[in-house]
XYZ file of C-alpha atoms in Angstrom:
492
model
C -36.301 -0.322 -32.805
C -33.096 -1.211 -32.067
C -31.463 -2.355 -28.632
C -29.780 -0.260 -26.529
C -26.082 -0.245 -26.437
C -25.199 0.603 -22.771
C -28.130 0.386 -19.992
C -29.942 3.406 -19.288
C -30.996 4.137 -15.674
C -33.971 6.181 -15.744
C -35.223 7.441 -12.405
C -38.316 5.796 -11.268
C -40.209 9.124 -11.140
C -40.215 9.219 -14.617
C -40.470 5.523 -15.582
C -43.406 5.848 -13.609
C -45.152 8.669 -16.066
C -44.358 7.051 -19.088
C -45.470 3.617 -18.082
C -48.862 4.762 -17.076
C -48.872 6.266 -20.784
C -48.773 2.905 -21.444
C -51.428 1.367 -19.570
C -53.281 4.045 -21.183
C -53.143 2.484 -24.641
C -50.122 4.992 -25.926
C -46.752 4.866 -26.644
C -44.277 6.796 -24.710
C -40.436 7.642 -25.543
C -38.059 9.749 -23.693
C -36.101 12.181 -26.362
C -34.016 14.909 -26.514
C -31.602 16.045 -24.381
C -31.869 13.227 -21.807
C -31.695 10.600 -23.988
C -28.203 12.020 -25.581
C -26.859 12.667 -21.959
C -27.307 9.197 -20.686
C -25.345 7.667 -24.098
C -22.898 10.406 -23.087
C -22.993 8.978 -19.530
C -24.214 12.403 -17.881
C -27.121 12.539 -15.609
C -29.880 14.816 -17.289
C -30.918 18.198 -15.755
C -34.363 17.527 -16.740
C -36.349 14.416 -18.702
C -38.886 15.023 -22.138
C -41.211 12.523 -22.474
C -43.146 12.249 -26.093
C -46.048 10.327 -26.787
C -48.856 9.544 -29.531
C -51.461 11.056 -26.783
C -53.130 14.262 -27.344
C -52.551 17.242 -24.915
C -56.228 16.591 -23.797
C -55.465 12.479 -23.582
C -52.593 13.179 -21.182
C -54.294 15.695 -18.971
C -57.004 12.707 -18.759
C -54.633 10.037 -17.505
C -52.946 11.944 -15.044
C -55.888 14.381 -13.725
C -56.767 18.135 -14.101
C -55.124 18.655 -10.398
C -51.606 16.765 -11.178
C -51.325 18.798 -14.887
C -50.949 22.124 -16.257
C -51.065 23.127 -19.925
C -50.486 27.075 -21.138
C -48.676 26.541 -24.521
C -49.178 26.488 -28.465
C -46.870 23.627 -28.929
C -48.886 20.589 -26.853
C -46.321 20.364 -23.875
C -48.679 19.408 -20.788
C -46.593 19.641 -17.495
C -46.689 16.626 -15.343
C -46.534 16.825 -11.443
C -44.456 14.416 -9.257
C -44.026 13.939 -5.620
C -40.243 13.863 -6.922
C -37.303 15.901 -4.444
C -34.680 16.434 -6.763
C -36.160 19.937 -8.599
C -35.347 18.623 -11.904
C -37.915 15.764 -11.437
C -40.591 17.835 -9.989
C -41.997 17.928 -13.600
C -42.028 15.871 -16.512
C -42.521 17.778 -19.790
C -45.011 15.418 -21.771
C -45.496 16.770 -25.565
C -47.335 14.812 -28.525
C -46.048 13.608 -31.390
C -45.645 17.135 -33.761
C -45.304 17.660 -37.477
C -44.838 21.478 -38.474
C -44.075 23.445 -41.047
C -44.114 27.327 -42.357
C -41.191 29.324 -40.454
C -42.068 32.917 -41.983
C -40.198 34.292 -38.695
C -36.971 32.018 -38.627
C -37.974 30.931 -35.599
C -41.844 29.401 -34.976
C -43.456 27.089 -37.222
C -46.664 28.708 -38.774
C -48.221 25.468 -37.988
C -48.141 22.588 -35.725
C -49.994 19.635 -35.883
C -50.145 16.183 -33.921
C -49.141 13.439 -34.907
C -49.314 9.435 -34.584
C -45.902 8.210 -35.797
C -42.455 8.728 -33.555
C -40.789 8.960 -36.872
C -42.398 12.285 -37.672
C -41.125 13.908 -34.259
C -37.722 13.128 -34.380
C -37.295 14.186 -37.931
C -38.187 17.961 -36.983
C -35.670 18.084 -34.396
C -32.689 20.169 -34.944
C -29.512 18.125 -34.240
C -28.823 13.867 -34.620
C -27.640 13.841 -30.997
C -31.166 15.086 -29.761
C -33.173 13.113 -32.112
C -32.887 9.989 -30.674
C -35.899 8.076 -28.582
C -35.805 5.740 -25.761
C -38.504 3.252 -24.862
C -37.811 2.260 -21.110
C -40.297 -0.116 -20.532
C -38.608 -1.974 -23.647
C -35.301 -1.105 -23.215
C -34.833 0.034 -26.798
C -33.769 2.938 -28.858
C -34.903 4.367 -32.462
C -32.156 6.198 -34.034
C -33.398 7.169 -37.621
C -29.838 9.688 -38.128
C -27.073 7.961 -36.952
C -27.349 10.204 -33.662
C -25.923 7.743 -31.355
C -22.644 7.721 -33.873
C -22.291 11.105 -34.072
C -22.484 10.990 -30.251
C -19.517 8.479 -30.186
C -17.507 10.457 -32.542
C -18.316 14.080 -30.714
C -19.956 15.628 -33.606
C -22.628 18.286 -34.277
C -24.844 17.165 -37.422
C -27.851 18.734 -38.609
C -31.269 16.766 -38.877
C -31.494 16.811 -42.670
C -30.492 19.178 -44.686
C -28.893 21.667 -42.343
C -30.198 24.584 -44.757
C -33.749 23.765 -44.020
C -32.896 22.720 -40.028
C -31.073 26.783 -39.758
C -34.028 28.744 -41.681
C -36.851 27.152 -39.759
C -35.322 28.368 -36.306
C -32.490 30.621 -36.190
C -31.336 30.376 -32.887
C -30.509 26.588 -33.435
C -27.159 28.501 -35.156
C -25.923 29.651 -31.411
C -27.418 26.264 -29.980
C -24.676 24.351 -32.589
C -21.781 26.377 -31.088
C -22.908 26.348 -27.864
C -23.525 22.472 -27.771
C -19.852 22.611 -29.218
C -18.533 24.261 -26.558
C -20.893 22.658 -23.541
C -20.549 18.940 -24.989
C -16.826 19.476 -26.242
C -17.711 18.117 -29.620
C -16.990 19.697 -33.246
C -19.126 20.657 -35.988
C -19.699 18.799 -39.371
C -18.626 20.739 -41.728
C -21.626 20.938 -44.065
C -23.275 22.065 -40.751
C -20.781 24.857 -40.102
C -21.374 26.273 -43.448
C -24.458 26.390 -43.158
C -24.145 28.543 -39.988
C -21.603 30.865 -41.552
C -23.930 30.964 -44.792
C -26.969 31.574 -42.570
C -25.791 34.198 -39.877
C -27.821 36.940 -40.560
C -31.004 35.143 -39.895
C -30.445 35.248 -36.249
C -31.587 39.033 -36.409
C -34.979 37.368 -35.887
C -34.349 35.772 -32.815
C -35.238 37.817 -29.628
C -32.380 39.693 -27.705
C -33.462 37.137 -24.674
C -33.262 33.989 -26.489
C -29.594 35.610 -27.687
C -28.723 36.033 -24.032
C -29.789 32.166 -22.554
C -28.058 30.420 -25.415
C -24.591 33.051 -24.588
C -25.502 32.633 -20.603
C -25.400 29.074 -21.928
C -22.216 29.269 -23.676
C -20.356 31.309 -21.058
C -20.852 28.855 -18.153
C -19.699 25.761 -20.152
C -16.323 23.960 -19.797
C -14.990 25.365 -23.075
C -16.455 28.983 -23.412
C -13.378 29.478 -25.534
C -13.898 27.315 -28.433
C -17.436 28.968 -28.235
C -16.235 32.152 -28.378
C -13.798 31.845 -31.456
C -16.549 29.979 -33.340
C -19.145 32.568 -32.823
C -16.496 34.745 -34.214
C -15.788 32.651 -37.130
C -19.227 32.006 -38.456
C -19.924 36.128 -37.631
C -22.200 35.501 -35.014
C -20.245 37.375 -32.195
C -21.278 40.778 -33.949
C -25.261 39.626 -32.714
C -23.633 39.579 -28.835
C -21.595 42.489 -28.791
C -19.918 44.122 -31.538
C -17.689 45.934 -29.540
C -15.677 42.273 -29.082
C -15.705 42.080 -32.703
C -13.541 45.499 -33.063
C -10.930 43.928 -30.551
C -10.103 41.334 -32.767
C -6.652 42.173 -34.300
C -6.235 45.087 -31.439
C -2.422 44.970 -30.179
C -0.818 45.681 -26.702
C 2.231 46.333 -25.288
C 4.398 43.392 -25.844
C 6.327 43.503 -22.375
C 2.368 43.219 -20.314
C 0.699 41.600 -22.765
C 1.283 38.204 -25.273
C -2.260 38.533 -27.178
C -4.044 40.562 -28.854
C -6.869 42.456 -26.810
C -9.361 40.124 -27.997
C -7.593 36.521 -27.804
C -6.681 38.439 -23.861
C -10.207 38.586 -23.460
C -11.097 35.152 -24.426
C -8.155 33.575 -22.678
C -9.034 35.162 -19.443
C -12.715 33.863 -19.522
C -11.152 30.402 -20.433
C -9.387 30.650 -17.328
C -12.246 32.101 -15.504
C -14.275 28.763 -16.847
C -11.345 26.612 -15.811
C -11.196 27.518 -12.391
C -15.334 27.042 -12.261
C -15.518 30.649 -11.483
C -19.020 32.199 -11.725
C -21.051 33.313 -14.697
C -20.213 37.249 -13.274
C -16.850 36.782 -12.978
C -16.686 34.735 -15.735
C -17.893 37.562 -18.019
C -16.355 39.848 -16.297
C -13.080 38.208 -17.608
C -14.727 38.676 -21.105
C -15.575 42.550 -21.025
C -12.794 44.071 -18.566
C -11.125 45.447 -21.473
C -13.513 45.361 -23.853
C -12.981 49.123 -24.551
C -9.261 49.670 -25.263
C -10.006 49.699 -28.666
C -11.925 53.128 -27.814
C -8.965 54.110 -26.042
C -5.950 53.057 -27.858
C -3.475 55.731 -28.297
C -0.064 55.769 -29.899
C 2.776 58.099 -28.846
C 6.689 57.536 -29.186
C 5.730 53.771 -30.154
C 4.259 53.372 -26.994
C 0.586 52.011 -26.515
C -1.272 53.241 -24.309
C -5.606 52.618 -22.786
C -5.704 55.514 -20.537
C -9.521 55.289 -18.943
C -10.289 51.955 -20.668
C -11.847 50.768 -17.211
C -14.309 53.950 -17.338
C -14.949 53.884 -20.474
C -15.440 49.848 -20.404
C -18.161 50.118 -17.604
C -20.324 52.646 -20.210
C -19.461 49.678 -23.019
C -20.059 46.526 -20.623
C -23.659 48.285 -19.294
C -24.782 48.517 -22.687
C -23.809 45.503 -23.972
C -25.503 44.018 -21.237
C -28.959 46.034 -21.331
C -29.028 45.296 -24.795
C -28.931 41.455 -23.985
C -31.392 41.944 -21.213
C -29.502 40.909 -18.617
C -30.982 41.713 -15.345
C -30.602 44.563 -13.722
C -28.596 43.338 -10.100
C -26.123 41.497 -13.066
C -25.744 44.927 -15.155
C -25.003 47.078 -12.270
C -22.590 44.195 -10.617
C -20.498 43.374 -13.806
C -20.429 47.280 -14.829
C -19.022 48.052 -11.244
C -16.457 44.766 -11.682
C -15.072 46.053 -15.257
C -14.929 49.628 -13.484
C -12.755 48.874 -10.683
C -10.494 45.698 -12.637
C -7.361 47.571 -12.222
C -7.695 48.248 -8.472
C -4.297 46.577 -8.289
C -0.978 48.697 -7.751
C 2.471 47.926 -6.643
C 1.762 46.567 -2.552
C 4.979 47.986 -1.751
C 3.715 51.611 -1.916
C -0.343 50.932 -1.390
C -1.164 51.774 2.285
C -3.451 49.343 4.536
C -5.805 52.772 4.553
C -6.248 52.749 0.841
C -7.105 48.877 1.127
C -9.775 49.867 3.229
C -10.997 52.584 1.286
C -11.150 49.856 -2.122
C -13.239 47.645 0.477
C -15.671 50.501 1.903
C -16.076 51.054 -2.272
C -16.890 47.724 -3.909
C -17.662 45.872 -0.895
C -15.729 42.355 0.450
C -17.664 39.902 -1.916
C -16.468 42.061 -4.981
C -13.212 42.576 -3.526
C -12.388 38.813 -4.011
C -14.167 38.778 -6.927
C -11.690 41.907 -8.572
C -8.951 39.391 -7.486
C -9.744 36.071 -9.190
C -10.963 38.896 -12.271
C -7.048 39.636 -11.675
C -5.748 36.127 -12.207
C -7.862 35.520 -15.256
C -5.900 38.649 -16.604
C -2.854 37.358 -15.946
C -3.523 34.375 -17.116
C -4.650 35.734 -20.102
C -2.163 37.924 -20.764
C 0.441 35.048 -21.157
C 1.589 35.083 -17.656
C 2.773 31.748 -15.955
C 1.495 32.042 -12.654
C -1.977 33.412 -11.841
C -0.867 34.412 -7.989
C 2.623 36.277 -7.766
C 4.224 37.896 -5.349
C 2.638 40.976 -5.532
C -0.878 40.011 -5.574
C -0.722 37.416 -2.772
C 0.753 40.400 -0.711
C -2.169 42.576 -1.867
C -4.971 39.885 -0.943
C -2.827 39.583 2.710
C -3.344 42.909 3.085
C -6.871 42.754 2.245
C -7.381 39.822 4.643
C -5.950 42.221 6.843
C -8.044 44.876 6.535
C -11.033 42.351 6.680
C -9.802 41.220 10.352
C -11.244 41.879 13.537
C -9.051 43.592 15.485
C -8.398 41.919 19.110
C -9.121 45.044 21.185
C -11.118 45.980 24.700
C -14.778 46.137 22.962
C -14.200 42.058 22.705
C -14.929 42.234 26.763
C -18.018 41.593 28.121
C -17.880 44.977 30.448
C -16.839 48.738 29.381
C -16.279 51.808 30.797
C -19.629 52.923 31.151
C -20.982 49.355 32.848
C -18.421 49.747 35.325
C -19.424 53.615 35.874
C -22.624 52.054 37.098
C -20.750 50.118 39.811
C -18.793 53.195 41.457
C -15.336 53.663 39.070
C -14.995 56.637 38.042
C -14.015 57.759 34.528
C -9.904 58.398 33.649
C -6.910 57.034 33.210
C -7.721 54.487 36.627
C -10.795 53.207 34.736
C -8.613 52.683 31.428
C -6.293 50.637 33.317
C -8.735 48.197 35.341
C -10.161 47.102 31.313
C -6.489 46.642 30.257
C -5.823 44.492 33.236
C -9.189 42.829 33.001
C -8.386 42.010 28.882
C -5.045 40.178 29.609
C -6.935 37.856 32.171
C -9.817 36.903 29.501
C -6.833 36.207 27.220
C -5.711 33.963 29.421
C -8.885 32.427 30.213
C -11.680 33.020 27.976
C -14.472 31.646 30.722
C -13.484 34.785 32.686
C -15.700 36.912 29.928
C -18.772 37.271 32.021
C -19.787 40.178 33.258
C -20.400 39.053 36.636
C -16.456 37.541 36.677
C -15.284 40.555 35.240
C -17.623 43.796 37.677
C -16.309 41.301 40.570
C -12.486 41.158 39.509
C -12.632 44.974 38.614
C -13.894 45.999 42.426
C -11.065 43.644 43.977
C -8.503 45.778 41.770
C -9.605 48.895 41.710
C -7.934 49.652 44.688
C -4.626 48.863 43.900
C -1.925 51.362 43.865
C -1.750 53.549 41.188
C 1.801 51.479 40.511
C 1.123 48.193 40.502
C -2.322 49.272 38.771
C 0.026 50.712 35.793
C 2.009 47.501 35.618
C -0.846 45.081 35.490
C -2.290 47.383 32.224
C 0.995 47.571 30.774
C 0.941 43.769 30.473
C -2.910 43.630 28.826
C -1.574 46.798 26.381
C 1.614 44.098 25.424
C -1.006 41.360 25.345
C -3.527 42.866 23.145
C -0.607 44.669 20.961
C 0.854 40.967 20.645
C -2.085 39.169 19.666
C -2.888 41.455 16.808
C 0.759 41.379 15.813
C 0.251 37.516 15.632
C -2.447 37.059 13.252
C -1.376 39.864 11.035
C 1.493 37.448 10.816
C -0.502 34.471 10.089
C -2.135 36.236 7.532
C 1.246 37.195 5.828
C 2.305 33.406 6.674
C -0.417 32.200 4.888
C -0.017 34.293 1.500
C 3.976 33.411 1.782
C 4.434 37.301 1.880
C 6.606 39.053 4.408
């Protein structure tokens, strides 16, 4: 054991479990994940404890009623009284030794074992094989994980041959820990992944999807993306990405090819912290203009490469297993991703009509899905002219109109209380509107039956002049905030 190099502060919670491993008569490391986070200076999303106990030796120390164990691999689930979600449970898994991985992904065999050194030398990469003793306040570090930590590098466990076969999918957890930690490969390890691609045809179409759900929502989905493509794993995610590689556009709209487009645009999508929808969103919304492509008097053109991208983009997605609510919402994004048109010709009606379609949460969603494209077309600036006047007009459209239903009386109240309906009636609410703008208190319905009998009286003159001023009023206040709106976009 060596001593720790910076000071780990482990919540109580979980000093708690392993310490009563201890009083037990075992040892108890944290490992994994958490331990590589907090040399990285990252609080953990969850903590692994691992320990010489059997499964049935922990359930005994913490009780039947505070434990849960369902599993083939010795994890037993321990319950805290913790808040935070994370803590709720601690994972506690014995020491394991396996071997036989006939499937390229689950040993044939596991067995328990005494020795920490045995555990951490089946792990997949040095950065997670390190253990942490917190009630000594050292570390064992049997691979030099610690230094690849310090110099950002992904390294294999051994012989990274061996470390691929056994469990396929640790070739998409390389790139994605790549692109989540913003680290680089070894070399000998990226060879290996390249050499070994086609062994992730093994690994279920769900584990696919976490480890790309994974690899989508990190900092640098980019880098992910163009390493997957690199060591031909992209093809096991969607092929149809693959055939935009090398796909060229129209040189005035566009500065990439369709598929560097695409994986700018989610880069910019990731940048901005946008969600996992929009972010691949940003990823698919061309994804079939290599269907589409046409050539004619050296022009390029995509004609239907949003309809056609839906079909592509639901497929893609079933195939992954995505859930249904995220197949039907991305689909519907990639469908409608060139709702934009020139503002200068688009009516506030057809705004409307966009809005009644999608709905307003996907309507702002189709707009940042906008700026990505930009973005990753080459553009400079993700919010021109045009656009911010297209999201005014949505915001717009979105408004509540300042009109007579915002009174606490109408027509047919006041019916009840002797007016009759017509023109006289129509009046009386304009003249009553202009007061409430005035004074907002006034919008009771006793004020306002009360102030309607004193005026309904008036002559059919003065009546006219007193509506005239709520019809100015009302007209004026809408004018107003459609001018803030406008204001606030910097559009005229």
């Amino acid at each position: 054991m060596s001593k720790s190099p910076i000071f780990l502060k482990i919540p109580e919670i979980v000093t708690r479990v392993t310490e009563q491993i201890e009083q037990a008569g075992f040892e108890a490391f944290l490992v994994g994940g958490c331990v590589r986070d907090h040399f990285m200076g990252v609080i953990p999303k969850d903590y692994d404890v691992t320990t010489n106990a059997t499964p049935e030796q922990i359930i005994a120390i913490f009780g039947e009623d505070k434990t849960f164990y369902d599993n083939a691999f010795g994890t037993v689930g321990v319950k805290t009284d913790a808040e935070e979600p994370f803590l709720k449970v601690i994972e506690v898994t014995p020491y394991r030794l396996e071997s036989g991985y006939s499937d390229n992904r689950h040993p044939d065999e596991v067995r328990f074992s005494q020795k920490i050194e045995d555990d951490l030398c089946r792990r997949d990469f040095t950065i997670n094989a390190i253990a942490y003793s917190p009630s000594k306040g050292q570390y064992i570090d049997l691979f030099d994980g610690i230094k690849d930590i310090e110099e950002k590098r992904i390294k294999t466990v051994g012989n990274p041959d061996v470390r691929f076969r056994e469990d396929a999918l640790r070739l998409l957890r390389a790139i994605r820990f790549a692109a989540q930690l913003g680290f680089t490969i070894d070399s000998e390890t990226f060879t290996s992944v390249c050499v070994n691609h086609e062994t992730l045809r093994n690994v279920s179409r769900e584990r696919i999807r976490d480890e790309f759900i994974k690899l989508i929502i990190s900092d640098n989905p980019a880098n992910g993306i163009f390493l997957l493509l690199q060591a031909k794993l992209l093809g096991y995610i969607s092929e149809d990405l693959v055939r935009a590689v090398g796909v060229s556009q129209n040189k005035g709209g566009h500065k990439y090819d369709v598929f560097e487009h695409l994986v700018r645009s989610l880069q910019y999508a990731a940048d901005q912290k946008f969600s996992l929808e929009i972010r691949l969103t940003a990823l698919f919304h061309d994804i079939a203009k290599p269907h589409t492509k046409r050539e004619s008097n050296e022009k390029t053109t995509f004609f239907g490469h949003e309809v056609v991208g839906e079909r592509v983009t639901r497929v893609t997605l079933e195939n992954l297993k995505f859930s249904r609510e995220t197949i039907e919402y991305i689909s519907m994004l990639v469908r409608w991703h060139m709702f934009f048109s020139d503002p200068d010709q688009i009516t506030l009606t057809a705004v409307r009509r966009m809005l009644a379609r999608v709905g307003e949460s996907a309507m702002w969603d189709l707009i940042k899905i906008r700026q990505c494209d930009r973005i990753g077309s080459g553009r400079p600036n993700a919010n021109p002219y045009r656009l911010r006047k297209y999201v005014s007009m949505v915001e717009e459209a979105l408004k509540a109109p300042v009109s007579l239903k915002m009174l606490k009386v109408d027509g047919t109240l006041l019916m009840k209380h002797g007016f009759e309906a017509g023109k006289k009636l129509g009046n009386v609410l304009y003249v009553l509107f202009d007061e409430v703008l005035e004074d907002p208190s006034k919008n009771t319905e006793e004020y306002l039956v009360t102030r309607a009998t004193e005026i309904k009286d008036l002559s059919e003159t003065e009546l006219e002049m007193l509506a005239q001023k709520g019809k100015d009023a009302l007209k004026k206040e809408n004018d107003e905030q459609v001018a803030d709106i406008r204001k606030k976009y910097k559009v005229d």
